[in-house]
JSON list of C-alpha atoms in Angstrom, two decimals:
[
{"chain": "A", "resi": 9, "resn": "MET", "atom": "CA", "xyz": [0.00, 0.00, 0.00]},
{"chain": "A", "resi": 10, "resn": "LYS", "atom": "CA", "xyz": [1.31, 3.40, -0.99]},
{"chain": "A", "resi": 11, "resn": "ARG", "atom": "CA", "xyz": [1.66, 6.04, 1.76]},
{"chain": "A", "resi": 12, "resn": "PRO", "atom": "CA", "xyz": [-0.03, 9.38, 1.13]},
{"chain": "A", "resi": 13, "resn": "THR", "atom": "CA", "xyz": [2.26, 12.39, 0.65]},
{"chain": "A", "resi": 14, "resn": "ASP", "atom": "CA", "xyz": [2.33, 14.43, 3.83]},
{"chain": "A", "resi": 15, "resn": "ARG", "atom": "CA", "xyz": [3.17, 18.08, 4.39]},
{"chain": "A", "resi": 16, "resn": "ARG", "atom": "CA", "xyz": [6.72, 17.35, 5.67]},
{"chain": "A", "resi": 17, "resn": "THR", "atom": "CA", "xyz": [7.68, 15.51, 2.46]},
{"chain": "A", "resi": 18, "resn": "VAL", "atom": "CA", "xyz": [6.38, 18.35, 0.30]},
{"chain": "A", "resi": 19, "resn": "LEU", "atom": "CA", "xyz": [8.29, 20.97, 2.34]},
{"chain": "A", "resi": 20, "resn": "LYS", "atom": "CA", "xyz": [11.51, 18.93, 2.15]},
{"chain": "A", "resi": 21, "resn": "THR", "atom": "CA", "xyz": [11.18, 18.66, -1.62]},
{"chain": "A", "resi": 22, "resn": "VAL", "atom": "CA", "xyz": [10.49, 22.38, -2.05]},
{"chain": "A", "resi": 23, "resn": "GLY", "atom": "CA", "xyz": [13.40, 23.25, 0.26]},
{"chain": "A", "resi": 24, "resn": "ALA", "atom": "CA", "xyz": [15.81, 21.01, -1.65]},
{"chain": "A", "resi": 25, "resn": "ALA", "atom": "CA", "xyz": [14.68, 22.57, -4.94]},
{"chain": "A", "resi": 26, "resn": "ALA", "atom": "CA", "xyz": [15.21, 26.09, -3.54]},
{"chain": "A", "resi": 27, "resn": "VAL", "atom": "CA", "xyz": [18.73, 25.25, -2.34]},
{"chain": "A", "resi": 28, "resn": "ALA", "atom": "CA", "xyz": [19.58, 23.72, -5.73]},
{"chain": "A", "resi": 29, "resn": "ALA", "atom": "CA", "xyz": [18.24, 26.79, -7.55]},
{"chain": "A", "resi": 30, "resn": "VAL", "atom": "CA", "xyz": [20.38, 29.14, -5.45]},
{"chain": "A", "resi": 31, "resn": "ALA", "atom": "CA", "xyz": [23.52, 26.97, -5.56]},
{"chain": "A", "resi": 32, "resn": "GLY", "atom": "CA", "xyz": [23.24, 26.24, -9.30]},
{"chain": "A", "resi": 33, "resn": "PRO", "atom": "CA", "xyz": [24.23, 29.67, -10.65]},
{"chain": "A", "resi": 34, "resn": "VAL", "atom": "CA", "xyz": [27.00, 30.03, -8.06]},
{"chain": "A", "resi": 35, "resn": "ALA", "atom": "CA", "xyz": [28.54, 26.71, -9.02]},
{"chain": "A", "resi": 36, "resn": "ALA", "atom": "CA", "xyz": [28.23, 27.53, -12.72]},
{"chain": "A", "resi": 37, "resn": "GLN", "atom": "CA", "xyz": [30.18, 30.80, -12.51]},
{"chain": "A", "resi": 38, "resn": "SER", "atom": "CA", "xyz": [33.16, 30.96, -14.79]},
{"chain": "A", "resi": 39, "resn": "THR", "atom": "CA", "xyz": [36.70, 30.92, -13.45]},
{"chain": "A", "resi": 40, "resn": "ASP", "atom": "CA", "xyz": [37.86, 32.96, -16.45]},
{"chain": "A", "resi": 41, "resn": "ILE", "atom": "CA", "xyz": [39.97, 36.03, -15.81]},
{"chain": "A", "resi": 42, "resn": "ARG", "atom": "CA", "xyz": [38.25, 39.03, -17.32]},
{"chain": "A", "resi": 43, "resn": "GLY", "atom": "CA", "xyz": [39.76, 42.47, -17.65]},
{"chain": "A", "resi": 44, "resn": "VAL", "atom": "CA", "xyz": [40.35, 45.61, -19.65]},
{"chain": "A", "resi": 45, "resn": "VAL", "atom": "CA", "xyz": [43.42, 46.95, -21.44]},
{"chain": "A", "resi": 46, "resn": "ARG", "atom": "CA", "xyz": [43.92, 50.74, -21.68]},
{"chain": "A", "resi": 47, "resn": "PHE", "atom": "CA", "xyz": [46.60, 52.89, -23.28]},
{"chain": "A", "resi": 48, "resn": "GLU", "atom": "CA", "xyz": [48.64, 55.30, -21.17]},
{"chain": "A", "resi": 49, "resn": "GLY", "atom": "CA", "xyz": [47.00, 58.69, -20.67]},
{"chain": "A", "resi": 50, "resn": "GLY", "atom": "CA", "xyz": [43.58, 57.34, -21.65]},
{"chain": "A", "resi": 51, "resn": "THR", "atom": "CA", "xyz": [44.27, 57.82, -25.36]},
{"chain": "A", "resi": 52, "resn": "VAL", "atom": "CA", "xyz": [43.13, 55.55, -28.18]},
{"chain": "A", "resi": 53, "resn": "ILE", "atom": "CA", "xyz": [44.91, 52.19, -28.43]},
{"chain": "A", "resi": 54, "resn": "PRO", "atom": "CA", "xyz": [46.91, 52.21, -31.70]},
{"chain": "A", "resi": 55, "resn": "LYS", "atom": "CA", "xyz": [46.15, 49.78, -34.50]},
{"chain": "A", "resi": 56, "resn": "GLY", "atom": "CA", "xyz": [47.81, 46.39, -34.15]},
{"chain": "A", "resi": 57, "resn": "HIS", "atom": "CA", "xyz": [47.62, 43.01, -32.43]},
{"chain": "A", "resi": 58, "resn": "LEU", "atom": "CA", "xyz": [47.20, 42.75, -28.67]},
{"chain": "A", "resi": 59, "resn": "GLU", "atom": "CA", "xyz": [48.69, 39.63, -27.16]},
{"chain": "A", "resi": 60, "resn": "ILE", "atom": "CA", "xyz": [47.51, 39.08, -23.58]},
{"chain": "A", "resi": 61, "resn": "TYR", "atom": "CA", "xyz": [48.86, 36.21, -21.51]},
{"chain": "A", "resi": 62, "resn": "LEU", "atom": "CA", "xyz": [49.47, 34.87, -18.01]},
{"chain": "A", "resi": 63, "resn": "GLU", "atom": "CA", "xyz": [53.11, 34.67, -17.07]},
{"chain": "A", "resi": 64, "resn": "ASP", "atom": "CA", "xyz": [54.83, 33.22, -14.04]},
{"chain": "A", "resi": 65, "resn": "PRO", "atom": "CA", "xyz": [58.33, 34.72, -13.70]},
{"chain": "A", "resi": 66, "resn": "ALA", "atom": "CA", "xyz": [59.20, 32.14, -11.02]},
{"chain": "A", "resi": 67, "resn": "ILE", "atom": "CA", "xyz": [59.23, 29.37, -13.64]},
{"chain": "A", "resi": 68, "resn": "GLN", "atom": "CA", "xyz": [62.64, 29.13, -15.32]},
{"chain": "A", "resi": 69, "resn": "ASN", "atom": "CA", "xyz": [61.48, 26.99, -18.28]},
{"chain": "A", "resi": 70, "resn": "GLY", "atom": "CA", "xyz": [60.52, 29.47, -21.02]},
{"chain": "A", "resi": 71, "resn": "ALA", "atom": "CA", "xyz": [58.05, 27.06, -22.64]},
{"chain": "A", "resi": 72, "resn": "ARG", "atom": "CA", "xyz": [56.07, 26.59, -19.40]},
{"chain": "A", "resi": 73, "resn": "ARG", "atom": "CA", "xyz": [56.37, 30.22, -18.27]},
{"chain": "A", "resi": 74, "resn": "ARG", "atom": "CA", "xyz": [53.27, 31.32, -20.20]},
{"chain": "A", "resi": 75, "resn": "ALA", "atom": "CA", "xyz": [50.15, 29.68, -18.80]},
{"chain": "A", "resi": 76, "resn": "ALA", "atom": "CA", "xyz": [47.35, 30.98, -21.06]},
{"chain": "A", "resi": 77, "resn": "GLN", "atom": "CA", "xyz": [47.05, 33.53, -23.81]},
{"chain": "A", "resi": 78, "resn": "THR", "atom": "CA", "xyz": [44.70, 35.29, -26.18]},
{"chain": "A", "resi": 79, "resn": "ARG", "atom": "CA", "xyz": [45.21, 37.51, -29.20]},
{"chain": "A", "resi": 80, "resn": "ILE", "atom": "CA", "xyz": [42.94, 40.44, -30.03]},
{"chain": "A", "resi": 81, "resn": "ARG", "atom": "CA", "xyz": [43.08, 42.85, -32.96]},
{"chain": "A", "resi": 82, "resn": "SER", "atom": "CA", "xyz": [43.00, 46.57, -32.16]},
{"chain": "A", "resi": 83, "resn": "ASP", "atom": "CA", "xyz": [41.34, 48.65, -34.87]},
{"chain": "A", "resi": 84, "resn": "GLY", "atom": "CA", "xyz": [42.87, 51.92, -33.64]},
{"chain": "A", "resi": 85, "resn": "ASN", "atom": "CA", "xyz": [39.52, 53.42, -32.62]},
{"chain": "A", "resi": 86, "resn": "SER", "atom": "CA", "xyz": [38.98, 52.17, -29.05]},
{"chain": "A", "resi": 87, "resn": "LYS", "atom": "CA", "xyz": [40.22, 53.52, -25.74]},
{"chain": "A", "resi": 88, "resn": "THR", "atom": "CA", "xyz": [39.69, 50.15, -24.01]},
{"chain": "A", "resi": 89, "resn": "VAL", "atom": "CA", "xyz": [39.75, 46.53, -25.10]},
{"chain": "A", "resi": 90, "resn": "ALA", "atom": "CA", "xyz": [38.07, 43.84, -22.99]},
{"chain": "A", "resi": 91, "resn": "PHE", "atom": "CA", "xyz": [39.62, 40.38, -22.72]},
{"chain": "A", "resi": 92, "resn": "SER", "atom": "CA", "xyz": [39.09, 37.00, -21.10]},
{"chain": "A", "resi": 93, "resn": "LEU", "atom": "CA", "xyz": [41.64, 34.30, -20.21]},
{"chain": "A", "resi": 94, "resn": "SER", "atom": "CA", "xyz": [41.04, 30.75, -19.02]},
{"chain": "A", "resi": 95, "resn": "PRO", "atom": "CA", "xyz": [43.79, 29.95, -16.54]},
{"chain": "A", "resi": 96, "resn": "PRO", "atom": "CA", "xyz": [45.01, 26.41, -16.01]},
{"chain": "A", "resi": 97, "resn": "ALA", "atom": "CA", "xyz": [44.26, 25.06, -12.52]},
{"chain": "A", "resi": 98, "resn": "SER", "atom": "CA", "xyz": [47.95, 24.71, -11.66]},
{"chain": "A", "resi": 99, "resn": "SER", "atom": "CA", "xyz": [48.75, 28.41, -12.14]},
{"chain": "A", "resi": 100, "resn": "THR", "atom": "CA", "xyz": [46.05, 29.97, -9.96]},
{"chain": "A", "resi": 101, "resn": "ALA", "atom": "CA", "xyz": [47.89, 29.32, -6.70]},
{"chain": "A", "resi": 102, "resn": "SER", "atom": "CA", "xyz": [51.16, 31.00, -7.74]},
{"chain": "A", "resi": 103, "resn": "PRO", "atom": "CA", "xyz": [51.79, 34.31, -5.91]},
{"chain": "A", "resi": 104, "resn": "THR", "atom": "CA", "xyz": [54.09, 35.55, -8.72]},
{"chain": "A", "resi": 105, "resn": "LEU", "atom": "CA", "xyz": [51.53, 35.15, -11.52]},
{"chain": "A", "resi": 106, "resn": "ARG", "atom": "CA", "xyz": [51.01, 38.28, -13.63]},
{"chain": "A", "resi": 107, "resn": "ILE", "atom": "CA", "xyz": [49.00, 39.33, -16.65]},
{"chain": "A", "resi": 108, "resn": "VAL", "atom": "CA", "xyz": [51.03, 40.80, -19.52]},
{"chain": "A", "resi": 109, "resn": "ALA", "atom": "CA", "xyz": [49.69, 42.72, -22.53]},
{"chain": "A", "resi": 110, "resn": "ARG", "atom": "CA", "xyz": [51.79, 43.47, -25.62]},
{"chain": "A", "resi": 111, "resn": "LEU", "atom": "CA", "xyz": [50.72, 45.61, -28.59]},
{"chain": "A", "resi": 112, "resn": "GLU", "atom": "CA", "xyz": [52.52, 44.89, -31.86]},
{"chain": "A", "resi": 113, "resn": "ARG", "atom": "CA", "xyz": [52.16, 46.49, -35.28]},
{"chain": "A", "resi": 114, "resn": "ALA", "atom": "CA", "xyz": [51.40, 44.36, -38.34]},
{"chain": "A", "resi": 115, "resn": "ASP", "atom": "CA", "xyz": [55.14, 44.23, -39.18]},
{"chain": "A", "resi": 116, "resn": "GLY", "atom": "CA", "xyz": [55.95, 42.75, -35.74]},
{"chain": "A", "resi": 117, "resn": "TRP", "atom": "CA", "xyz": [57.39, 45.84, -34.04]},
{"chain": "A", "resi": 118, "resn": "LEU", "atom": "CA", "xyz": [56.49, 46.17, -30.37]},
{"chain": "A", "resi": 119, "resn": "VAL", "atom": "CA", "xyz": [54.52, 49.40, -29.80]},
{"chain": "A", "resi": 120, "resn": "ALA", "atom": "CA", "xyz": [53.50, 49.14, -26.14]},
{"chain": "A", "resi": 121, "resn": "ARG", "atom": "CA", "xyz": [53.62, 46.77, -23.19]},
{"chain": "A", "resi": 122, "resn": "GLY", "atom": "CA", "xyz": [52.01, 46.57, -19.78]},
{"chain": "A", "resi": 123, "resn": "SER", "atom": "CA", "xyz": [51.61, 44.10, -16.94]},
{"chain": "A", "resi": 124, "resn": "ILE", "atom": "CA", "xyz": [49.83, 43.74, -13.62]},
{"chain": "A", "resi": 125, "resn": "GLN", "atom": "CA", "xyz": [50.16, 41.31, -10.73]},
{"chain": "A", "resi": 126, "resn": "PHE", "atom": "CA", "xyz": [47.24, 38.86, -10.76]},
{"chain": "A", "resi": 127, "resn": "LYS", "atom": "CA", "xyz": [45.11, 38.78, -7.62]},
{"chain": "A", "resi": 128, "resn": "ALA", "atom": "CA", "xyz": [42.09, 36.47, -7.66]},
{"chain": "A", "resi": 129, "resn": "GLY", "atom": "CA", "xyz": [38.83, 38.34, -7.27]},
{"chain": "A", "resi": 130, "resn": "SER", "atom": "CA", "xyz": [40.34, 41.75, -8.08]},
{"chain": "A", "resi": 131, "resn": "PRO", "atom": "CA", "xyz": [39.44, 43.71, -11.21]},
{"chain": "A", "resi": 132, "resn": "VAL", "atom": "CA", "xyz": [42.07, 43.42, -13.93]},
{"chain": "A", "resi": 133, "resn": "ASN", "atom": "CA", "xyz": [43.05, 46.73, -15.57]},
{"chain": "A", "resi": 134, "resn": "VAL", "atom": "CA", "xyz": [46.25, 46.61, -17.62]},
{"chain": "A", "resi": 135, "resn": "THR", "atom": "CA", "xyz": [47.76, 49.91, -18.80]},
{"chain": "A", "resi": 136, "resn": "LEU", "atom": "CA", "xyz": [49.88, 49.80, -21.95]},
{"chain": "A", "resi": 137, "resn": "ASN", "atom": "CA", "xyz": [53.00, 51.99, -21.87]},
{"chain": "A", "resi": 138, "resn": "THR", "atom": "CA", "xyz": [54.76, 53.09, -25.05]},
{"chain": "A", "resi": 139, "resn": "VAL", "atom": "CA", "xyz": [58.00, 51.21, -25.75]},
{"chain": "A", "resi": 140, "resn": "MET", "atom": "CA", "xyz": [61.07, 53.34, -26.51]},
{"chain": "A", "resi": 141, "resn": "TYR", "atom": "CA", "xyz": [63.71, 52.06, -28.91]}
]
């Protein structure tokens, strides 16, 4: 014989559904590093290719030094460029991890460079400084 559903069972089910609904979006949040690149003085970022990457200066092996990277084209009309990086799990615990941004012209010449120490949970704002040759 099947037992009738009582009030306690219904409340438990509704409570579990409410907890799952609240915990679901929190668990699904991305671990991506999101930030903005600006040019010094707030001027327009020159035309070229922006290479943004995670770097750990504590690692001596040059091949493993860069953890993640992305490449974005600057059209020469924007004052800011937004970016997103997906860090590998092994690099998030390093206290020396930094985010580096390099702006290169189409012919490969470095125009500007900037970096910032990575701190989890902090906003990432990298300022590009003009490179002098």
